[in-house]
Tab-separated table of C-alpha atoms in Angstrom:
chain	number	residue	atom	x	y	z
A	1371	MET	CA	-0.173	0.242	-0.129
A	1372	GLU	CA	1.787	3.668	-1.162
A	1373	LEU	CA	1.595	6.188	0.229
A	1374	PHE	CA	-1.384	7.994	-1.802
A	1375	ASP	CA	-3.092	4.928	-1.710
A	1376	ALA	CA	-3.807	5.216	2.222
A	1377	TYR	CA	-5.349	8.488	2.284
A	1378	ARG	CA	-9.175	6.452	1.421
A	1379	PRO	CA	-7.996	4.317	4.236
A	1380	TRP	CA	-6.549	7.143	6.705
A	1381	ALA	CA	-9.873	9.248	5.804
A	1382	ASP	CA	-12.083	6.512	6.471
A	1383	ALA	CA	-9.754	6.178	10.232
A	1384	HIS	CA	-10.301	9.961	11.389
A	1385	VAL	CA	-14.433	11.706	12.747
A	1386	PHE	CA	-14.701	14.757	12.045
A	1387	PHE	CA	-16.603	17.789	13.369
A	1388	ASP	CA	-18.468	19.881	12.506
A	1389	ALA	CA	-18.854	23.554	14.403
A	1390	ALA	CA	-21.308	23.038	15.894
A	1391	GLY	CA	-19.122	19.504	17.375
A	1392	VAL	CA	-21.529	17.679	15.405
A	1393	PRO	CA	-19.292	14.691	13.810
A	1394	PHE	CA	-19.967	14.610	10.201
A	1395	THR	CA	-21.575	11.007	8.706
A	1396	GLY	CA	-21.511	12.485	5.286
A	1397	PRO	CA	-24.876	11.154	2.861
A	1398	ALA	CA	-27.186	9.119	5.192
A	1399	ALA	CA	-26.872	4.834	3.703
A	1400	ASP	CA	-29.995	3.302	2.920
A	1401	ASP	CA	-28.235	0.957	4.933
A	1402	HIS	CA	-29.836	-0.723	9.314
A	1403	LEU	CA	-25.616	0.276	10.227
A	1404	SER	CA	-24.650	3.067	8.565
A	1405	ARG	CA	-28.625	3.760	10.362
A	1406	GLN	CA	-28.316	1.888	13.375
A	1407	THR	CA	-24.624	4.159	13.035
A	1408	ALA	CA	-26.955	8.060	13.827
A	1409	ALA	CA	-29.312	6.492	15.799
A	1410	TRP	CA	-25.676	5.438	18.542
A	1411	GLU	CA	-24.700	9.487	17.881
A	1412	ARG	CA	-28.675	10.389	18.600
A	1413	ARG	CA	-28.188	7.681	21.943
A	1414	LEU	CA	-24.805	8.602	23.077
A	1415	ALA	CA	-25.795	13.152	22.688
A	1416	GLU	CA	-28.471	12.196	24.603
A	1417	SER	CA	-27.995	10.417	28.050
A	1418	PRO	CA	-26.824	12.919	31.661
A	1419	ASN	CA	-23.373	14.227	29.557
A	1420	GLY	CA	-23.027	13.471	26.173
A	1421	HIS	CA	-23.493	17.590	26.617
A	1422	LEU	CA	-19.818	16.855	26.414
A	1423	LEU	CA	-19.433	14.949	22.866
A	1424	ARG	CA	-20.112	17.894	20.955
A	1425	HIS	CA	-19.120	21.094	23.566
A	1426	ASN	CA	-15.926	20.061	25.613
A	1427	ALA	CA	-12.267	21.194	26.712
A	1428	LEU	CA	-10.565	19.809	24.399
A	1429	PHE	CA	-12.732	20.803	21.326
A	1430	ASP	CA	-12.382	24.357	23.196
A	1431	ALA	CA	-8.056	23.661	23.562
A	1432	LEU	CA	-7.903	23.746	19.795
A	1433	SER	CA	-10.237	25.420	18.013
A	1434	GLY	CA	-8.706	28.729	20.661
A	1435	GLY	CA	-7.427	29.926	18.287
A	1436	GLY	CA	-3.554	30.232	17.010
A	1437	ARG	CA	-1.633	28.633	19.719
A	1438	ILE	CA	-2.039	25.257	21.737
A	1439	HIS	CA	-1.015	24.125	25.520
A	1440	LEU	CA	-0.869	20.551	25.979
A	1441	LEU	CA	0.726	19.067	28.896
A	1442	HIS	CA	2.848	15.563	28.154
A	1443	VAL	CA	4.315	13.239	31.091
A	1444	THR	CA	7.838	11.490	31.579
A	1445	HIS	CA	10.031	9.570	33.317
A	1446	ALA	CA	12.883	10.396	31.570
A	1447	LEU	CA	13.189	14.367	31.692
A	1448	GLU	CA	17.521	12.887	32.010
A	1449	ARG	CA	17.531	11.074	29.287
A	1450	ILE	CA	15.466	12.955	26.506
A	1451	SER	CA	17.261	16.140	28.129
A	1452	ARG	CA	20.679	14.953	27.465
A	1453	GLN	CA	20.121	14.049	24.239
A	1454	GLY	CA	17.878	16.642	22.752
A	1455	VAL	CA	14.704	15.256	21.521
A	1456	LEU	CA	11.800	14.005	22.001
A	1457	TYR	CA	10.377	11.039	20.209
A	1458	PRO	CA	6.745	9.672	19.300
A	1459	SER	CA	4.939	6.941	20.379
A	1460	GLY	CA	2.925	4.748	18.046
A	1461	GLY	CA	-0.291	3.506	20.139
A	1462	CYS	CA	-3.841	5.439	20.164
A	1463	LEU	CA	-2.859	7.928	18.561
A	1464	VAL	CA	-0.656	6.775	15.472
A	1465	GLY	CA	2.481	8.836	15.491
A	1466	SER	CA	1.576	11.677	17.849
A	1467	VAL	CA	3.399	12.727	20.957
A	1468	TYR	CA	0.587	12.106	23.763
A	1469	CYS	CA	-0.337	15.089	25.599
A	1470	ALA	CA	-3.746	16.103	27.889
A	1471	PRO	CA	-5.310	19.838	27.231
A	1472	LEU	CA	-3.884	22.970	29.357
A	1473	THR	CA	-6.445	25.558	30.474
A	1474	ALA	CA	-5.124	28.964	31.204
A	1475	THR	CA	-6.143	31.085	34.361
A	1476	ASP	CA	-5.309	33.653	36.428
A	1477	ARG	CA	-3.566	30.684	39.322
A	1478	GLY	CA	-1.994	29.115	35.748
A	1479	LEU	CA	-2.289	26.496	33.767
A	1480	ARG	CA	-4.974	23.807	34.973
A	1481	MET	CA	-4.540	20.037	33.690
A	1482	HIS	CA	-7.146	18.155	31.874
A	1483	ASN	CA	-7.475	15.638	35.308
A	1484	LEU	CA	-6.593	13.300	31.577
A	1485	ALA	CA	-3.089	14.499	32.620
A	1486	GLU	CA	-3.360	14.957	36.413
A	1487	TYR	CA	-4.106	10.984	36.284
A	1488	ILE	CA	-2.088	10.623	34.043
A	1489	LEU	CA	0.858	12.231	35.896
A	1490	THR	CA	-0.527	11.446	40.483
A	1491	LYS	CA	-1.552	8.178	39.871
A	1492	GLU	CA	-0.448	5.844	37.142
A	1493	ALA	CA	3.304	7.188	36.697
A	1494	PRO	CA	3.831	7.523	40.145
A	1495	ALA	CA	2.407	3.810	40.200
A	1496	PHE	CA	3.846	2.416	37.226
A	1497	LEU	CA	7.880	3.549	38.424
A	1498	ALA	CA	6.684	1.997	42.085
A	1499	ARG	CA	5.859	-1.048	40.501
A	1500	LEU	CA	9.768	-1.530	39.217
A	1501	GLY	CA	10.669	-0.365	42.155
A	1502	VAL	CA	12.777	2.869	40.600
A	1503	THR	CA	12.621	5.495	43.480
A	1504	ASP	CA	15.119	7.912	42.426
A	1505	ARG	CA	13.198	9.932	39.995
A	1506	VAL	CA	9.260	11.021	39.927
A	1507	PRO	CA	7.322	11.949	37.092
A	1508	THR	CA	7.766	15.562	35.012
A	1509	PRO	CA	5.490	17.621	33.497
A	1510	LEU	CA	5.900	19.118	30.499
A	1511	VAL	CA	4.478	21.693	29.340
A	1512	PHE	CA	4.277	23.037	25.488
A	1513	GLU	CA	3.430	25.911	23.433
A	1514	ILE	CA	2.193	24.621	19.862
A	1515	ASP	CA	1.930	28.701	17.951
A	1516	VAL	CA	-1.282	27.145	14.538
A	1517	PRO	CA	-0.241	28.667	11.906
A	1518	PRO	CA	-2.320	31.088	9.808
A	1519	HIS	CA	-3.000	27.229	6.966
A	1520	ALA	CA	-3.409	24.488	9.996
A	1521	TYR	CA	-6.966	23.223	8.978
A	1522	ARG	CA	-8.915	25.039	12.175
A	1523	GLY	CA	-11.546	21.616	11.665
A	1524	LEU	CA	-11.836	19.155	14.364
A	1525	ALA	CA	-10.228	16.177	13.442
A	1526	GLY	CA	-9.589	12.963	15.570
A	1527	VAL	CA	-8.226	9.749	14.282
A	1528	ASP	CA	-10.093	6.622	15.734
A	1529	TYR	CA	-7.962	3.503	16.026
A	1530	LEU	CA	-10.543	1.242	15.912
A	1531	ARG	CA	-10.445	1.658	12.654
A	1532	LEU	CA	-7.124	1.301	11.902
A	1533	GLY	CA	-8.227	-2.983	10.715
A	1534	LEU	CA	-8.214	-2.550	7.447
A	1535	ILE	CA	-4.847	0.076	7.421
A	1536	HIS	CA	-3.246	-2.839	9.123
A	1537	LEU	CA	-3.772	-5.488	6.460
A	1538	GLY	CA	-2.590	-2.540	3.521
A	1539	ILE	CA	0.133	-2.301	5.306
A	1540	TYR	CA	0.727	-6.354	6.294
A	1541	ARG	CA	-0.153	-6.413	2.851
A	1542	HIS	CA	3.159	-4.537	1.187
A	1543	LEU	CA	5.510	-6.416	3.492
A	1544	GLU	CA	4.934	-9.477	4.001
A	1545	TYR	CA	7.143	-10.715	2.115
A	1546	LEU	CA	9.301	-9.728	5.056
A	1547	LEU	CA	8.804	-13.122	6.191
A	1548	GLY	CA	9.084	-17.123	4.802
A	1549	THR	CA	6.598	-18.525	3.297
A	1550	ASP	CA	6.114	-20.919	5.181
A	1551	GLU	CA	5.954	-17.925	7.377
A	1552	ARG	CA	2.906	-16.732	5.878
A	1553	HIS	CA	1.483	-19.779	5.329
A	1554	ARG	CA	1.506	-20.171	9.178
A	1555	LEU	CA	0.040	-16.804	10.280
A	1556	ARG	CA	-2.106	-16.875	7.657
A	1557	ASP	CA	-3.690	-19.462	8.807
A	1558	ALA	CA	-3.247	-18.888	12.268
A	1559	VAL	CA	-5.399	-15.465	12.210
A	1560	VAL	CA	-8.585	-17.876	10.077
A	1561	ALA	CA	-8.322	-19.868	12.981
A	1562	ARG	CA	-8.841	-17.255	15.286
A	1563	VAL	CA	-11.579	-16.346	14.173
A	1564	ARG	CA	-13.101	-18.864	13.151
A	1565	ASP	CA	-13.326	-20.328	16.691
A	1566	SER	CA	-14.337	-17.040	17.721
A	1567	ALA	CA	-17.442	-17.168	14.913
A	1568	VAL	CA	-19.933	-18.065	17.367
A	1569	PHE	CA	-19.551	-14.245	19.739
A	1570	LEU	CA	-19.379	-13.102	16.046
A	1571	ALA	CA	-21.930	-14.380	14.279
A	1572	THR	CA	-24.343	-13.378	17.984
A	1573	SER	CA	-22.687	-9.754	17.330
A	1574	ALA	CA	-24.313	-9.757	14.054
A	1575	ALA	CA	-28.198	-10.853	15.332
A	1576	VAL	CA	-28.055	-8.795	18.323
A	1577	THR	CA	-27.225	-5.504	15.922
A	1578	HIS	CA	-29.214	-6.350	13.082
A	1579	ARG	CA	-32.376	-7.217	15.520
A	1580	GLY	CA	-35.133	-4.764	14.015
A	1581	SER	CA	-33.640	-5.167	10.172
A	1582	ARG	CA	-34.356	-7.723	7.687
A	1583	HIS	CA	-31.595	-9.696	8.538
A	1584	ARG	CA	-33.637	-11.442	12.032
A	1585	GLY	CA	-32.426	-10.503	14.495
A	1586	THR	CA	-32.651	-11.999	18.488
A	1587	ARG	CA	-32.139	-10.902	21.686
A	1588	ILE	CA	-29.813	-12.565	24.438
A	1589	ALA	CA	-29.067	-11.626	28.421
A	1590	ALA	CA	-26.355	-9.833	29.017
A	1591	GLY	CA	-24.691	-12.689	30.575
A	1592	PRO	CA	-24.146	-14.981	28.221
A	1593	TYR	CA	-23.173	-12.230	25.712
A	1594	LEU	CA	-20.328	-11.004	27.920
A	1595	ARG	CA	-19.744	-14.891	29.056
A	1596	LEU	CA	-18.978	-15.655	24.987
A	1597	LEU	CA	-16.956	-12.498	25.058
A	1598	ALA	CA	-14.668	-12.893	28.245
A	1599	ASP	CA	-14.403	-16.531	26.127
A	1600	ALA	CA	-13.661	-14.765	23.090
A	1601	VAL	CA	-11.357	-11.683	23.296
A	1602	PRO	CA	-7.885	-14.063	24.414
A	1603	ARG	CA	-8.803	-15.496	20.803
A	1604	LEU	CA	-9.696	-11.977	18.879
A	1605	PRO	CA	-7.450	-9.429	20.859
A	1606	ILE	CA	-9.356	-6.377	19.686
A	1607	LEU	CA	-12.178	-7.687	22.118
A	1608	GLY	CA	-10.487	-6.268	24.251
A	1609	TYR	CA	-10.458	-3.063	23.546
A	1610	LEU	CA	-13.453	-2.567	22.297
A	1611	TYR	CA	-14.805	-3.731	25.465
A	1612	PHE	CA	-12.315	-1.247	27.267
A	1613	GLU	CA	-13.975	1.254	24.932
A	1614	ALA	CA	-17.201	0.529	25.762
A	1615	ILE	CA	-17.434	0.498	29.623
A	1616	SER	CA	-14.877	3.270	29.021
A	1617	GLU	CA	-17.687	5.200	27.536
A	1618	TYR	CA	-20.780	4.346	29.606
A	1619	LEU	CA	-19.172	5.196	32.852
A	1620	MET	CA	-18.253	8.838	31.200
A	1621	LEU	CA	-21.914	9.495	29.764
A	1622	HIS	CA	-23.047	7.825	32.632
A	1623	SER	CA	-22.280	8.759	35.845
A	1624	THR	CA	-23.321	11.763	37.756
A	1625	SER	CA	-21.409	11.701	40.797
A	1626	PRO	CA	-20.238	14.477	41.968
A	1627	ARG	CA	-16.933	14.839	41.144
A	1628	THR	CA	-18.412	13.730	37.067
A	1629	ARG	CA	-20.297	17.243	37.830
A	1630	ARG	CA	-17.661	18.583	38.936
A	1631	LEU	CA	-16.006	17.794	35.678
A	1632	ALA	CA	-19.010	18.835	33.246
A	1633	ASP	CA	-19.751	21.821	34.820
A	1634	VAL	CA	-15.088	23.147	33.090
A	1635	GLY	CA	-15.848	20.728	29.995
A	1636	GLU	CA	-14.294	16.941	30.835
A	1637	LEU	CA	-16.022	13.908	30.307
A	1638	ASN	CA	-14.416	12.024	33.907
A	1639	ASN	CA	-11.274	10.193	32.855
A	1640	TRP	CA	-10.497	8.345	36.567
A	1641	LEU	CA	-13.834	6.708	35.793
A	1642	TYR	CA	-12.561	4.033	33.215
A	1643	LYS	CA	-9.332	4.285	34.866
A	1644	GLU	CA	-9.921	2.675	38.132
A	1645	VAL	CA	-11.948	0.108	36.320
A	1646	LEU	CA	-8.921	-0.597	34.105
A	1647	PHE	CA	-6.392	-0.384	37.431
A	1648	ALA	CA	-8.845	-2.125	40.144
A	1649	SER	CA	-9.292	-5.238	37.621
A	1650	TYR	CA	-5.750	-5.812	36.120
A	1651	PRO	CA	-4.205	-3.578	39.028
A	1652	ASP	CA	-0.530	-4.816	37.445
A	1653	MET	CA	-2.169	-2.496	34.427
A	1654	ALA	CA	-0.208	0.433	35.546
A	1655	GLY	CA	2.130	1.456	32.462
A	1656	LYS	CA	1.196	-1.744	30.557
A	1657	PHE	CA	-1.824	-0.506	29.200
A	1658	ASP	CA	-2.263	-3.947	27.638
A	1659	LEU	CA	-5.502	-3.922	26.799
A	1660	ALA	CA	-5.762	-7.352	24.855
A	1661	ALA	CA	-5.750	-8.652	28.455
A	1662	PHE	CA	-8.393	-6.663	29.615
A	1663	HIS	CA	-12.003	-9.284	29.662
A	1664	PRO	CA	-13.997	-9.089	33.549
A	1665	ARG	CA	-16.148	-11.971	33.421
A	1666	PRO	CA	-19.758	-10.781	33.735
A	1667	GLU	CA	-20.758	-11.681	37.240
A	1668	ARG	CA	-17.780	-9.888	38.316
A	1669	LEU	CA	-18.979	-6.446	36.588
A	1670	PRO	CA	-21.185	-5.445	38.955
A	1671	GLY	CA	-19.115	-5.606	41.827
A	1672	LEU	CA	-16.614	-3.286	39.875
A	1673	LEU	CA	-19.369	-0.882	38.736
A	1674	ARG	CA	-20.653	-0.222	42.334
A	1675	ARG	CA	-16.876	0.041	43.456
A	1676	ILE	CA	-15.739	3.167	40.348
A	1677	ASP	CA	-19.982	5.038	40.843
A	1678	PRO	CA	-22.226	3.214	43.118
A	1679	GLY	CA	-24.149	5.680	40.822
A	1680	ILE	CA	-24.004	3.765	39.049
A	1681	ASP	CA	-26.908	0.763	37.345
A	1682	PRO	CA	-25.263	-2.706	36.786
A	1683	ALA	CA	-28.065	-4.119	35.183
A	1684	HIS	CA	-28.281	-0.871	32.532
A	1685	ALA	CA	-25.022	-1.205	32.433
A	1686	ALA	CA	-24.830	-4.695	31.001
A	1687	ASP	CA	-27.250	-3.465	28.662
A	1688	TYR	CA	-25.579	-1.215	27.604
A	1689	LEU	CA	-22.899	-3.351	26.362
A	1690	VAL	CA	-24.481	-5.696	25.119
A	1691	GLU	CA	-25.722	-3.732	22.618
A	1692	ARG	CA	-22.865	-1.028	22.586
A	1693	ILE	CA	-20.270	-3.953	21.594
A	1694	SER	CA	-22.314	-6.211	18.684
A	1695	HIS	CA	-22.958	-2.489	17.027
A	1696	LEU	CA	-18.557	-1.910	17.031
A	1697	VAL	CA	-18.133	-5.660	16.016
A	1698	ALA	CA	-20.292	-5.285	12.983
A	1699	ALA	CA	-19.104	-1.097	12.420
A	1700	ARG	CA	-15.581	-1.898	13.364
A	1701	LEU	CA	-13.329	-4.904	12.482
A	1702	ILE	CA	-16.382	-6.590	9.845
A	1703	ALA	CA	-16.369	-5.178	6.355
A	1704	PRO	CA	-19.687	-3.522	4.846
A	1705	GLY	CA	-22.002	-4.976	4.153
A	1706	GLY	CA	-20.036	-7.718	4.606
A	1707	VAL	CA	-22.497	-9.387	7.582
A	1708	PRO	CA	-22.393	-13.001	6.399
A	1709	SER	CA	-26.460	-14.425	6.695
A	1710	ALA	CA	-25.676	-17.585	7.386
A	1711	TRP	CA	-22.424	-18.121	9.187
A	1712	HIS	CA	-22.240	-21.977	8.128
A	1713	HIS	CA	-21.120	-21.168	5.123
A	1714	THR	CA	-18.470	-19.170	5.848
A	1715	ARG	CA	-14.885	-20.390	3.840
A	1716	TRP	CA	-12.207	-20.871	6.243
A	1717	GLU	CA	-9.302	-19.868	4.225
A	1718	PHE	CA	-7.553	-16.388	4.450
A	1719	ASP	CA	-8.079	-14.885	1.481
A	1720	ALA	CA	-12.444	-15.716	1.194
A	1721	LEU	CA	-12.602	-14.400	4.784
A	1722	ALA	CA	-10.332	-10.421	4.071
A	1723	PRO	CA	-13.387	-9.503	2.017
A	1724	ARG	CA	-15.938	-9.579	4.883
A	1725	PHE	CA	-13.925	-9.594	7.410
A	1726	GLY	CA	-10.423	-7.384	6.591
A	1727	PRO	CA	-10.739	-5.126	9.352
A	1728	LEU	CA	-10.480	-7.893	11.852
A	1729	LEU	CA	-8.097	-9.485	10.107
A	1730	GLY	CA	-6.096	-6.240	10.228
A	1731	HIS	CA	-5.775	-6.112	13.766
A	1732	LEU	CA	-4.964	-9.620	14.340
A	1733	ILE	CA	-2.090	-9.753	11.808
A	1734	HIS	CA	-1.097	-6.465	13.732
A	1735	ARG	CA	-1.018	-7.829	17.407
A	1736	GLU	CA	0.520	-11.523	16.475
A	1737	LEU	CA	3.388	-9.826	14.494
A	1738	ARG	CA	4.557	-8.694	18.025
A	1739	THR	CA	5.611	-11.978	18.638
A	1740	PHE	CA	5.570	-14.204	15.525
A	1741	GLY	CA	8.409	-15.793	14.385
A	1742	ARG	CA	11.220	-13.141	13.093
A	1743	TYR	CA	8.791	-10.170	12.673
A	1744	PRO	CA	9.318	-8.874	16.422
A	1745	ASP	CA	12.221	-7.617	14.512
A	1746	PHE	CA	10.366	-5.977	11.483
A	1747	TYR	CA	7.153	-4.689	14.603
A	1748	PHE	CA	8.915	-1.501	14.901
A	1749	TYR	CA	9.396	-0.671	11.273
A	1750	PHE	CA	5.749	-2.255	10.426
A	1751	ASP	CA	4.555	0.789	13.013
A	1752	GLN	CA	6.365	3.387	11.190
A	1753	TYR	CA	5.533	2.614	8.138
A	1754	LYS	CA	2.678	2.943	9.374
A	1755	ALA	CA	3.687	6.694	10.815
A	1756	LEU	CA	4.835	8.051	8.508
A	1757	GLN	CA	0.746	7.309	6.275
A	1758	ALA	CA	-0.418	9.277	8.984
A	1759	TRP	CA	1.914	11.756	9.135
A	1760	ASN	CA	1.765	12.656	5.520
A	1761	TYR	CA	-2.589	12.457	6.166
A	1762	TRP	CA	-2.204	15.035	8.338
A	1763	ASN	CA	0.456	16.846	7.211
A	1764	HIS	CA	-2.453	17.008	3.634
A	1765	MET	CA	-5.409	18.141	5.326
A	1766	GLY	CA	-2.966	20.727	7.900
A	1767	ILE	CA	-3.470	18.718	10.995
A	1768	VAL	CA	-1.058	19.738	13.843
A	1769	ALA	CA	-3.231	18.310	17.003
A	1770	PRO	CA	-4.273	14.707	16.130
A	1771	PHE	CA	-6.696	13.812	18.896
A	1772	ASN	CA	-8.253	10.407	20.123
A	1773	GLY	CA	-11.852	9.925	18.156
A	1774	THR	CA	-13.283	6.592	19.763
A	1775	MET	CA	-14.946	10.166	22.163
A	1776	PRO	CA	-13.202	13.748	23.048
A	1777	LYS	CA	-11.698	12.781	26.600
A	1778	GLY	CA	-9.052	14.411	26.458
A	1779	GLU	CA	-6.296	12.120	24.585
A	1780	VAL	CA	-4.456	14.337	22.205
A	1781	GLY	CA	-1.507	14.372	19.921
A	1782	ILE	CA	1.818	16.896	18.044
A	1783	ASN	CA	1.728	16.111	14.652
A	1784	PRO	CA	5.763	15.348	14.733
A	1785	ALA	CA	6.354	15.783	11.188
A	1786	TYR	CA	4.440	19.100	10.589
A	1787	PRO	CA	6.052	21.076	8.473
A	1788	HIS	CA	7.804	23.785	9.629
A	1789	LEU	CA	5.727	23.720	12.973
A	1790	GLY	CA	6.308	25.803	15.878
A	1791	TYR	CA	6.557	25.180	19.250
A	1792	ARG	CA	8.788	25.900	23.412
A	1793	VAL	CA	8.884	22.937	25.748
A	1794	TRP	CA	8.421	23.879	29.113
A	1795	ARG	CA	10.009	22.129	32.184
A	1796	ALA	CA	6.780	22.382	34.099
A	1797	GLU	CA	6.112	21.744	38.327
A	1798	ARG	CA	2.541	21.748	39.982
A	1799	ASP	CA	0.996	24.013	42.725
A	1800	ASP	CA	-0.627	23.008	45.719
A	1801	THR	CA	-3.989	23.891	44.240
A	1802	GLY	CA	-2.975	21.384	41.174
A	1803	HIS	CA	-1.652	24.468	38.650
A	1804	VAL	CA	1.085	23.572	36.324
A	1805	HIS	CA	3.474	25.738	36.412
A	1806	PRO	CA	6.648	26.881	33.593
A	1807	VAL	CA	9.496	26.913	35.269
A	1808	GLU	CA	12.703	25.580	32.701
A	1809	GLU	CA	12.181	26.094	28.388
A	1810	LEU	CA	14.076	23.748	27.637
A	1811	PRO	CA	16.525	23.022	24.424
A	1812	LEU	CA	14.663	19.545	23.226
A	1813	THR	CA	12.971	18.147	19.460
A	1814	ILE	CA	10.231	16.489	18.845
A	1815	ALA	CA	11.974	13.456	15.315
A	1816	PRO	CA	8.935	12.127	13.648
A	1817	ARG	CA	10.741	9.201	14.316
A	1818	LEU	CA	8.474	6.348	16.310
A	1819	VAL	CA	10.561	5.333	19.540
A	1820	ASP	CA	10.577	1.665	19.941
A	1821	ILE	CA	8.209	0.256	21.946
A	1822	LYS	CA	10.414	-0.916	23.615
A	1823	TYR	CA	11.547	1.987	24.934
A	1824	THR	CA	8.840	3.696	26.214
A	1825	LEU	CA	6.814	3.518	29.004
A	1826	MET	CA	5.094	0.083	28.579
A	1827	ARG	CA	7.120	-1.351	28.705
A	1828	ASN	CA	10.478	-0.009	29.926
A	1829	ASN	CA	12.419	2.901	32.507
A	1830	GLN	CA	14.957	4.049	30.348
A	1831	TRP	CA	14.334	5.668	27.289
A	1832	ALA	CA	12.607	9.700	27.664
A	1833	ALA	CA	8.905	7.975	27.299
A	1834	PRO	CA	5.545	9.717	26.399
A	1835	THR	CA	2.685	8.805	28.842
A	1836	PRO	CA	0.448	5.458	28.711
A	1837	SER	CA	-1.842	5.452	26.559
A	1838	ALA	CA	-4.399	2.916	25.380
A	1839	ALA	CA	-2.583	0.826	22.324
A	1840	ALA	CA	-3.843	-1.550	19.654
């Protein structure tokens, strides 16, 4: 897949918003899934905190004029200062310097609650788990000057939509593997899909309930057990599961903290962070969502522990509908839902037209541990980053954000031509505000840091903030 040919799939992987913060959906297609997608957008917007999907601190920061202030957390300031270079990382923001927005106030720069959690909770927990006692996480303030010709709209990349891009890159680079290795890889991912056919078929049936297809209803418990059982075979389902729970909590929580954050335009990121680390305490700094598959019998206690006001039964029913929709919308090609699953031909080339996005996600994950390919995996993600940078520069996007939801995750495009920025080491005062105290002569380099050197894998490099990474 050449960079030029990648334009369309990268455009499809982004979510664009109009001036009112409403996602562009284009002309309404006359098919059930498109109508269901539009219905979900309305349903999410009508939830207790749904107004924050369109009017929020992140959008205000990105559309507020010619200067953006962002906060990045590192645990290795001494090393990056010595080298003078900060590298972006892969993950949910593909190839960006992972940040969160800052808001200027009379008392200093107010951190978004996402950054506050990472700086005060997540990063310290990661260092403690490693037994590191000679350093602390350091906030860095970036001041970005947005050029007049930059894109003035809102564009977020949705990492759950990257499946076809992963598949295309693999097809372009597959000859780095030998013939026998390619056959083994294809057979491995086909077996994962085949052995998960019951879950996929159930999701399709739930999704197409009410359409001209024969639909079905299923109780939350059996569906979520099928999901939990399928995650080890289809790791991307762990990401869908996590995003659906995160979405539900942020949109339906009415706790005092959630209401206070809503007053300043922020979704409460602490909710899903606490779900993750309450379920998997060793996940701090690692964020391997392929391991995220809490079983349904654990959900009520887990959700009540995070927010006693949440109704677990309502949440479980929501998760069935939402996850089944995401399976159809993100993992199956348009029009690819088969009417008779038992007639499926379980061969790679036969599956690709219908399950291309799912196969792409599976291959991207499999390559991390497959034979000799871990030696090439860095170049796979670097190639993906090159495509993203090329698309962002074509569009004039300086600060892409996580388009699954406007949580506050925003990146800096390291390849933007003549990007104007300044970087400061910052300190946090007793009120929680941060203040730039020392300007640093750092350069953002358009080259990915190897994943083994990031905060998600190691403590020896200039690590980006931990993030959910597919």
